[in-house]
Coordinates of C-alpha atoms and ligand atoms in Angstrom, one line a residue:
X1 CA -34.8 0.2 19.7
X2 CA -38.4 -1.1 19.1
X3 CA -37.5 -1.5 15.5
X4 CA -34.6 -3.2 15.8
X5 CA -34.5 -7.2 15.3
X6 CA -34.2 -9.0 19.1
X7 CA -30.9 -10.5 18.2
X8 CA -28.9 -7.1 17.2
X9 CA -30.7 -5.1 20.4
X10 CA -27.6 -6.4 22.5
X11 CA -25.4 -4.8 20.0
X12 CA -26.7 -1.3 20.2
X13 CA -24.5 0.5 22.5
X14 CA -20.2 0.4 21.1
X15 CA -18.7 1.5 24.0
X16 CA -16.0 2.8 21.8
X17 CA -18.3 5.3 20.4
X18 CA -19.7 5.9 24.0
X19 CA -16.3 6.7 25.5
X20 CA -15.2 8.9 22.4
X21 CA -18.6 11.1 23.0
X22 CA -17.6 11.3 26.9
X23 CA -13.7 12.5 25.6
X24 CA -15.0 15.5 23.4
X25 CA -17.7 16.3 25.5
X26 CA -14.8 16.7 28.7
X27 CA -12.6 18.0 25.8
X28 CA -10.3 15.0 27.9
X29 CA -7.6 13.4 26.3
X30 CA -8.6 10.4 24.5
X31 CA -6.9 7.0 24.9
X32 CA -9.9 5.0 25.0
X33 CA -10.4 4.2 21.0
X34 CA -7.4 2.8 19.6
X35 CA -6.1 4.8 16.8
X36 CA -2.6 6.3 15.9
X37 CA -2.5 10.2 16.6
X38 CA 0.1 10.1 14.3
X39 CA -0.3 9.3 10.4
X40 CA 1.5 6.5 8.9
X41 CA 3.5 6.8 6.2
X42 CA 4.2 9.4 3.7
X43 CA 4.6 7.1 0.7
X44 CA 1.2 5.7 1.4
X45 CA -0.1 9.1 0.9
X46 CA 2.0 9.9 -2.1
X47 CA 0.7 6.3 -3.2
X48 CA -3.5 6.9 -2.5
X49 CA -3.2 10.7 -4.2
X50 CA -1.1 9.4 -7.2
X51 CA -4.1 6.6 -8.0
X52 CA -6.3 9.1 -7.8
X53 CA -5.1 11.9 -10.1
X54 CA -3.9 9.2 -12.6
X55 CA -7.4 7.4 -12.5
X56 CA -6.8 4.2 -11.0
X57 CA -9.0 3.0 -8.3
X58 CA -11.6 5.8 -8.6
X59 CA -13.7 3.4 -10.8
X60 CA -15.2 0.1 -9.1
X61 CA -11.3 -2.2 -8.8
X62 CA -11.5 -6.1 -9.3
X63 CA -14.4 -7.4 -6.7
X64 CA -11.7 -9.7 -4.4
X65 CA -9.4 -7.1 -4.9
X66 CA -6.6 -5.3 -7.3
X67 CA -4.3 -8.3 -8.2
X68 CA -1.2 -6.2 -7.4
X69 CA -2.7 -5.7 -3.6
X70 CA -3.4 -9.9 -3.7
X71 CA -0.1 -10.6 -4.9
X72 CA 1.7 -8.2 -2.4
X73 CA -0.1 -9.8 0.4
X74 CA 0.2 -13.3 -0.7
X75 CA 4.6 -12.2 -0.8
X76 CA 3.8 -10.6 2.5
X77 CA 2.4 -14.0 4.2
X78 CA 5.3 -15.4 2.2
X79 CA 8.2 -13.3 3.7
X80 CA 7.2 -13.1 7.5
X81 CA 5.6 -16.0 8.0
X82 CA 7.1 -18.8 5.1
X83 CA 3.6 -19.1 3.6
X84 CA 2.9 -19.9 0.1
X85 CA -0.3 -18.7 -0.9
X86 CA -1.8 -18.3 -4.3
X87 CA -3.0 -14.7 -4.9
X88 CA -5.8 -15.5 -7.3
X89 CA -7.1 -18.2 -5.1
X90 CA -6.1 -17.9 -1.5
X91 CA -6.5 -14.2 -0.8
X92 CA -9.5 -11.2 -0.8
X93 CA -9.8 -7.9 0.1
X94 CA -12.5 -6.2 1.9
X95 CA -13.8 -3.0 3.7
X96 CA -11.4 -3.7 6.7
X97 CA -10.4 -6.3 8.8
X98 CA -14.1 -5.5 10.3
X99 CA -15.6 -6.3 7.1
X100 CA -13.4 -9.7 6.5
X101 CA -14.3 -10.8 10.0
X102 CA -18.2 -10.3 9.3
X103 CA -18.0 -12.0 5.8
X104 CA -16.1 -15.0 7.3
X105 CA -18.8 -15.4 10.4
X106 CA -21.8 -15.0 7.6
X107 CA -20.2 -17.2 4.9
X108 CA -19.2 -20.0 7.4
X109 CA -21.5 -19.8 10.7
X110 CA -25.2 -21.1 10.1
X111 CA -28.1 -20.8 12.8
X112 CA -27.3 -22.1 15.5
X113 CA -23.8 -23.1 15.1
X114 CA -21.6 -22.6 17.9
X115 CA -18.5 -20.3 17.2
X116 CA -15.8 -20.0 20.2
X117 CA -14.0 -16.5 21.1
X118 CA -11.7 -15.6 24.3
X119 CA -13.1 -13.7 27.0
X120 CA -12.7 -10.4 27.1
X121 CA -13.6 -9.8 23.2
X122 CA -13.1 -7.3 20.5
X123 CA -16.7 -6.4 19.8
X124 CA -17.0 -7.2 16.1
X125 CA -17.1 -10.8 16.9
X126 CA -20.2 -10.7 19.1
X127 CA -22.0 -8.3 16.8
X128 CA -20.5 -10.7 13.7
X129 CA -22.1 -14.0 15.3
X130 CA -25.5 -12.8 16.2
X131 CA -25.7 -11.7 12.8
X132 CA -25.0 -14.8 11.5
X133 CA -27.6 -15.9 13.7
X134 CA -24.8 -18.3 15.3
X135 CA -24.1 -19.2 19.1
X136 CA -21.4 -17.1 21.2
X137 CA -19.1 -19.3 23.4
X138 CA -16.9 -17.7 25.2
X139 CA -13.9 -19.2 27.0
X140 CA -11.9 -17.0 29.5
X141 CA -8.2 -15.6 28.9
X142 CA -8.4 -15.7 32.9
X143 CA -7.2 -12.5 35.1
X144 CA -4.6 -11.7 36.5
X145 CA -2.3 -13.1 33.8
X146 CA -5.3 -13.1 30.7
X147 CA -3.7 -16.3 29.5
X148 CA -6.0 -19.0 27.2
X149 CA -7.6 -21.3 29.5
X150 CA -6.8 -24.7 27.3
X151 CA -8.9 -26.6 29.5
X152 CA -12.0 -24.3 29.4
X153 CA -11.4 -24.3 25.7
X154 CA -11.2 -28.3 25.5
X155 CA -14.4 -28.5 27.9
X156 CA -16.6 -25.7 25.9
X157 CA -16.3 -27.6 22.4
X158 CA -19.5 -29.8 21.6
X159 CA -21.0 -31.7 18.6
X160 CA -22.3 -27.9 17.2
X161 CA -18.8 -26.2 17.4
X162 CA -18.2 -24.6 14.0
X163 CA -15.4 -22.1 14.6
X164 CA -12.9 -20.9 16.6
X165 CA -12.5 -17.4 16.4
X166 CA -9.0 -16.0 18.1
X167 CA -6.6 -12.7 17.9
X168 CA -3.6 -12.7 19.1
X169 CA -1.7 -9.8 19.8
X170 CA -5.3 -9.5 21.5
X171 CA -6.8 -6.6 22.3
X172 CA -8.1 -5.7 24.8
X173 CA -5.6 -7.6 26.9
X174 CA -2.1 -7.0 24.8
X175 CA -1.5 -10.7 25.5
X176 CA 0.9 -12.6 22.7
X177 CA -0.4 -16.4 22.3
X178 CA 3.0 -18.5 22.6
X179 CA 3.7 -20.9 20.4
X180 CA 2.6 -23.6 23.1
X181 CA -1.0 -22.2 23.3
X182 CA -1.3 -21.6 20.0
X183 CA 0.0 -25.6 19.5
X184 CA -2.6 -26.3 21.6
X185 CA -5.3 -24.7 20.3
X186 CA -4.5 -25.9 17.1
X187 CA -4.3 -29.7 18.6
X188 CA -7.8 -29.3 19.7
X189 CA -9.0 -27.4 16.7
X190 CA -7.7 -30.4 14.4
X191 CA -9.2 -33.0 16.7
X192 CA -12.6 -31.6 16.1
X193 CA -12.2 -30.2 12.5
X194 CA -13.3 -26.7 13.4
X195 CA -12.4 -24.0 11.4
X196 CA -10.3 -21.1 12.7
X197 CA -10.4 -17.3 11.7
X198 CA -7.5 -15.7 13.0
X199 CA -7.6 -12.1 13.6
X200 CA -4.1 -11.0 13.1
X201 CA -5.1 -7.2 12.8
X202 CA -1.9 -6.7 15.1
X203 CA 0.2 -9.0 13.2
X204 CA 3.0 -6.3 13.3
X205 CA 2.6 -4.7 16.8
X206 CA 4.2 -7.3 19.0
X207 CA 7.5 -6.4 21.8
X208 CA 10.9 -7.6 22.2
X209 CA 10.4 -11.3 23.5
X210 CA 6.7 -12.0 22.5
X211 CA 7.0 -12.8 18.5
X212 CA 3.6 -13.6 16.9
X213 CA 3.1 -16.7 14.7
X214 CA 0.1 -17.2 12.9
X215 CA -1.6 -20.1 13.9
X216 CA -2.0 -21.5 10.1
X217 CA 2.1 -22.0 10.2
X218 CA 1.4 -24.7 12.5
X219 CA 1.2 -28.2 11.1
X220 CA -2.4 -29.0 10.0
X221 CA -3.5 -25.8 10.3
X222 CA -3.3 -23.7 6.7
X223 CA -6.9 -26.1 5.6
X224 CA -8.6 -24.9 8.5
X225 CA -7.5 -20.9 9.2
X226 CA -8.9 -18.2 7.5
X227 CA -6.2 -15.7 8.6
X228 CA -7.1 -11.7 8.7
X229 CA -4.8 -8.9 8.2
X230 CA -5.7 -5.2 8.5
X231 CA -4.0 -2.4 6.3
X232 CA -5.3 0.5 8.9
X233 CA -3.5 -0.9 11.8
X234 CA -0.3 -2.0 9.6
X235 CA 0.1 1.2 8.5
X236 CA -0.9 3.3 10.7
X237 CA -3.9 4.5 8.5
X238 CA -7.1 3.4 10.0
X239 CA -9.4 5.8 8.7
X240 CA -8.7 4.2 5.0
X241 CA -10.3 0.6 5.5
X242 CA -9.0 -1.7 3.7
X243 CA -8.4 -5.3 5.0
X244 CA -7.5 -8.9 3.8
X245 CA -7.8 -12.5 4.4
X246 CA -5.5 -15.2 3.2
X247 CA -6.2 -19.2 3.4
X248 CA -6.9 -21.9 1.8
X249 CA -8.7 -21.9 -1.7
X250 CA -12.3 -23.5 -0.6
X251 CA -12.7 -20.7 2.8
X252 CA -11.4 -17.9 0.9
X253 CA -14.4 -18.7 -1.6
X254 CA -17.0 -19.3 0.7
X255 CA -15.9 -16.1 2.1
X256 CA -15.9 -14.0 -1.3
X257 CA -19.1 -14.8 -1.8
X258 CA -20.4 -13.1 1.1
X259 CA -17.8 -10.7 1.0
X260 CA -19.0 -9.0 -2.7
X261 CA -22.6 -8.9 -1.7
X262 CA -21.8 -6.5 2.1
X263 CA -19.7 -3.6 0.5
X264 CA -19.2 -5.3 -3.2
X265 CA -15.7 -3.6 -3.6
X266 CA -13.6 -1.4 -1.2
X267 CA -12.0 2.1 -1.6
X268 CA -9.8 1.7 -5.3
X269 CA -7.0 4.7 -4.2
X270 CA -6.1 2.8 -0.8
X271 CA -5.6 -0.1 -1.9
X272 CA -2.8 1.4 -3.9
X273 CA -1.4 2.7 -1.1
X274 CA -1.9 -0.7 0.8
X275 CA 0.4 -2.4 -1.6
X276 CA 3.0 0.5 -1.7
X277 CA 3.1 -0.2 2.2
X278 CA 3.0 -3.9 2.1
X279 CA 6.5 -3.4 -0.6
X280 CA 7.8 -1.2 2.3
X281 CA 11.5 -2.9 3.5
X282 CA 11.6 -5.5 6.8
X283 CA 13.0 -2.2 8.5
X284 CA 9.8 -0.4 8.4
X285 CA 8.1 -2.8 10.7
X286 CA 10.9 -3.1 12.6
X287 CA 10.9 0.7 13.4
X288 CA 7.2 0.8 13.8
X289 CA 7.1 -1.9 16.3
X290 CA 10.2 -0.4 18.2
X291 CA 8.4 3.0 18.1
X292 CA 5.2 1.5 19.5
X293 CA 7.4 -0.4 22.4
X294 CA 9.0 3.1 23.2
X295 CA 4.8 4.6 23.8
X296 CA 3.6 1.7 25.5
X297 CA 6.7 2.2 27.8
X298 CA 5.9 5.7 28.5
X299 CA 2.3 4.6 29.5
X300 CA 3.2 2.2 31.5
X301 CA 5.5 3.9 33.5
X302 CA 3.6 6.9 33.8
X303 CA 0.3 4.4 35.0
X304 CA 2.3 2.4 37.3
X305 CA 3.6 5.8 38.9
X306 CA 0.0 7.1 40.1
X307 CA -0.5 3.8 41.8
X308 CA -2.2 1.6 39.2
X309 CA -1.6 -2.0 39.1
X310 CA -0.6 -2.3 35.5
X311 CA -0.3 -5.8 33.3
X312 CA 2.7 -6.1 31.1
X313 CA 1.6 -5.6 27.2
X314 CA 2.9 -8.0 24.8
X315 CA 1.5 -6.9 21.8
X316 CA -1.3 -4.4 20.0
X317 CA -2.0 -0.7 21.2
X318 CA -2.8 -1.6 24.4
X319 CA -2.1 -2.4 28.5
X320 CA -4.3 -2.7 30.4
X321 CA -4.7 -2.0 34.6
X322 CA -6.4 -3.1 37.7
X323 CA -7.9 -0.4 39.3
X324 CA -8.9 -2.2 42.9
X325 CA -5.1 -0.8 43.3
X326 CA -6.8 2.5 43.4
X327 CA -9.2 1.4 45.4
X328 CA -11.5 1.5 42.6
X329 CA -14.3 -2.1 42.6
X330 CA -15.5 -1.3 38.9
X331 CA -13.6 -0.1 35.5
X332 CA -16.9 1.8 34.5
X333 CA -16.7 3.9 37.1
X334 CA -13.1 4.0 37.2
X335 CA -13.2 5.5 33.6
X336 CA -16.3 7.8 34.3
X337 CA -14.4 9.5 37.4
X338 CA -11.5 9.6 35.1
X339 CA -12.9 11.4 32.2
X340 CA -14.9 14.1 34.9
X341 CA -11.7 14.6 37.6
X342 CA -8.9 13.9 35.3
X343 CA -9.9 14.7 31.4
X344 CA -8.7 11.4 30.3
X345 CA -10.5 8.7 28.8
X346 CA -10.1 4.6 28.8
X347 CA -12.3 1.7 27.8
X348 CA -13.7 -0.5 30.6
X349 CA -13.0 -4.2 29.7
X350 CA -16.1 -4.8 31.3
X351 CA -18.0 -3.8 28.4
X352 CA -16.3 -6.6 26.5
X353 CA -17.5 -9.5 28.7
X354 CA -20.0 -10.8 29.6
X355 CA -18.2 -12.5 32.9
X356 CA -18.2 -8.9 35.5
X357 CA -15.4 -11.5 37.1
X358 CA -12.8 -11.4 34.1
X359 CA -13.1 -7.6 33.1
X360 CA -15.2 -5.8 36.2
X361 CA -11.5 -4.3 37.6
X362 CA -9.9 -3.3 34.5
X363 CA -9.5 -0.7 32.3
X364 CA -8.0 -0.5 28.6
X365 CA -5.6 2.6 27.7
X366 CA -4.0 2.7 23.9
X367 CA -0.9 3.7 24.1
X368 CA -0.4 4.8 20.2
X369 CA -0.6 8.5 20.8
X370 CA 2.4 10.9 20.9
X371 CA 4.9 10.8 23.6
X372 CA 3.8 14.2 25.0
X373 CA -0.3 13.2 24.8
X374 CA 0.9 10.1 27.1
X375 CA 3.2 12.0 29.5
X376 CA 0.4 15.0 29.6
X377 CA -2.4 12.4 30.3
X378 CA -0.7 10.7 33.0
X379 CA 0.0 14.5 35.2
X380 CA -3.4 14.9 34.2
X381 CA -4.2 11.2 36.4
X382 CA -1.7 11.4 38.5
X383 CA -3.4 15.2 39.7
X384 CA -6.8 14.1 40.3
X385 CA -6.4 10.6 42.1
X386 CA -3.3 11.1 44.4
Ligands
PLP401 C1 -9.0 -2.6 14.8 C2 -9.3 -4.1 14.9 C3 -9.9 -4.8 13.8 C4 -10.5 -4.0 12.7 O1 -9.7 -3.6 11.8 P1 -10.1 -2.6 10.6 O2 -9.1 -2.9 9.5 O3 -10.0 -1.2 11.1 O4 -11.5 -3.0 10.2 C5 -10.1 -6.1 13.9 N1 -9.7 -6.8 15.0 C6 -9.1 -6.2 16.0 C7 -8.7 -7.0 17.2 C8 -8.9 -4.8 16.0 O5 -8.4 -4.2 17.1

């Protein structure tokens, strides 16, 4: 890592890409990274390979996106969430919600400035800050309920706060923000005229009781809220990276113009298919979330079962579990006696915080596999540790 610059050195190791080595190297089952096992839908397909053979997309599209992908996520904002956003202005499309998220932390975070996230983190945003040479301040979602800590979030801000950088459904913790935190953050957000990015990547995978709102529905909020959407996890395609922001005119600029210069444009063919699935009826994203609900009910049952203390998932891919109930101190090597003595793999939360008190006993599992994957990696747990 010699040639590396200091502030990325921290960044070297994804321990997504760690634990996906351990899985094949075990040949264990995999529900550490968080992808479907399952492709999404068909029309999508029929949608990429039919831009393709006709020749649209496999040139260099528009640089902020095709306009029919803008215009069918500005009706999407508009139909789930009452927004009314002006595709020409108030939306562009990138490489990924990854990509967005970067692009937003370079085009509004300068040295120096502080930018807020919850504690444990999704790792982009660490990475996404140091590159933008800004300061990471993190505020606990505090074990064993992961909630927002509002007073820990009113006590962090100082003169230097830029941005406040939230997800909700979160991952790692499958906590749902209510509307009273989110009203809360907001409150404090519009006292100190920060700027929010709102990583919505699981806009569509919340359960029965915990409905999402995005935070820029709040009063005050739609000026200040670069809101981030992500086609791979809507659809079930994550391989395909393509991803949006929406937001008022003057962020979604500032964040264009980063945006072009990273990856200029973003795969032509998908984005077909992205607006073929954002057209797709209100009972497609019924179904998928119901269908999600069914696996993360599986998962948890089958966790809960072997012993394992498990938290209740409100939302994304994921639950997560305290494995002191096991008599396990640490996640890490929780997960490493896992993958060798039961060929199944999970993410340690510790590896996305830097507080060993929030994560150190808990362990991620994604749940978006296929019934029979979940049932077969829970015998396979439930063999080796009872
Ligand atoms: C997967 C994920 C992303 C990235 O989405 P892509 O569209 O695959 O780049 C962003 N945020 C969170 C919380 C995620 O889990």
């Amino acid at each position: 890592m010699d040639r590396l610059v200091p502030r990325m050195r921290l960044h070297a190791a994804s321990i997504f890409g760690e634990m996906s080595v351990l899985a094949t190297k075990m040949g264990a089952i995999n529900l550490g990274q968080g992808f479907p096992d399952t492709d999404g839908p068909q029309i999508l397909k029929d949608a990429a390979i039919a831009a393709i053979t006709e020749g649209r997309g496999n040139q260099y599209p528009p640089v902020h996106g095709l306009s029919v992908l803008r215009e069918a996520i500005a009706l999407h904002q508009q139909r789930f969430y009452g927004l009314s956003i002006d595709p020409d202005t108030d939306v562009v499309v990138g490489t990924g919600a990854s990509e967005i998220l970067s692009a937003a932390l370079l085009a509004l975070v300068d040295t120096d400035d502080e930018v807020i996230i919850f504690e444990p983190w999704f790792d982009v945003y660490d990475a996404g800050i140091s590159l933008a040479r800004g300061r990471r301040v993190a505020v606990p979602l505090r074990p064993p309920t992961f909630r927002p800590d509002i007073d820990a979030l009113r006590a962090a801000i100082t003169p230097r706060t830029k941005v406040l950088l939230i997800n909700s459904p979160h991952n790692p913790t499958g906590t749902v923000f209510t509307l009273a935190e989110l009203q809360a953050i907001a409150d404090i957000a519009i006292e100190h005229d920060l700027i929010v990015i709102s990583d919505e990547a699981y806009e569509h995978l919340w359960y029965t009781g915990h409905p999402h709102v995005p935070i820029s529905t709040l009063p005050g909020m739609f000026e200040r809220t670069v809101t981030v959407g992500s086609g791979g996890k809507c659809f079930s395609f994550t391989g395909w990276k393509v991803g949006w922001a929406s937001g008022p005119r003057d962020l979604i600029a500032a964040v264009r113009v980063v945006r072009q210069h990273l990856s200029f444009v973003s795969g032509g063919p998908f984005q077909w298919a992205m607006t073929a699935g954002l057209d797709l009826p209100d009972s497609y994203f019924t179904e998928f979330r119901a269908d999600l609900e069914y696996k993360r009910d599986i998962l948890t049952s089958g966790l809960r079962e072997m012993g394992l203390e498990v938290l209740p998932s409100q939302g994304t891919y994921f639950v997560m579990t305290n494995v002191r109930s096991l008599g396990f101190e640490e996640g890490m090597q929780f997960c490493r006696e896992a993958a060798e003595r039961a060929r199944v793999v999970a993410i340690p939360v510790q590896a996305l915080c830097a507080d060993p008190l929030i994560g150190g006993a808990y362990v991620r599992w994604a749940f978006c596999k296929q019934p029979s994957v979940l049932r077969e990696a829970t015998a396979q747990l439930t063999a080796a540790f009872s």
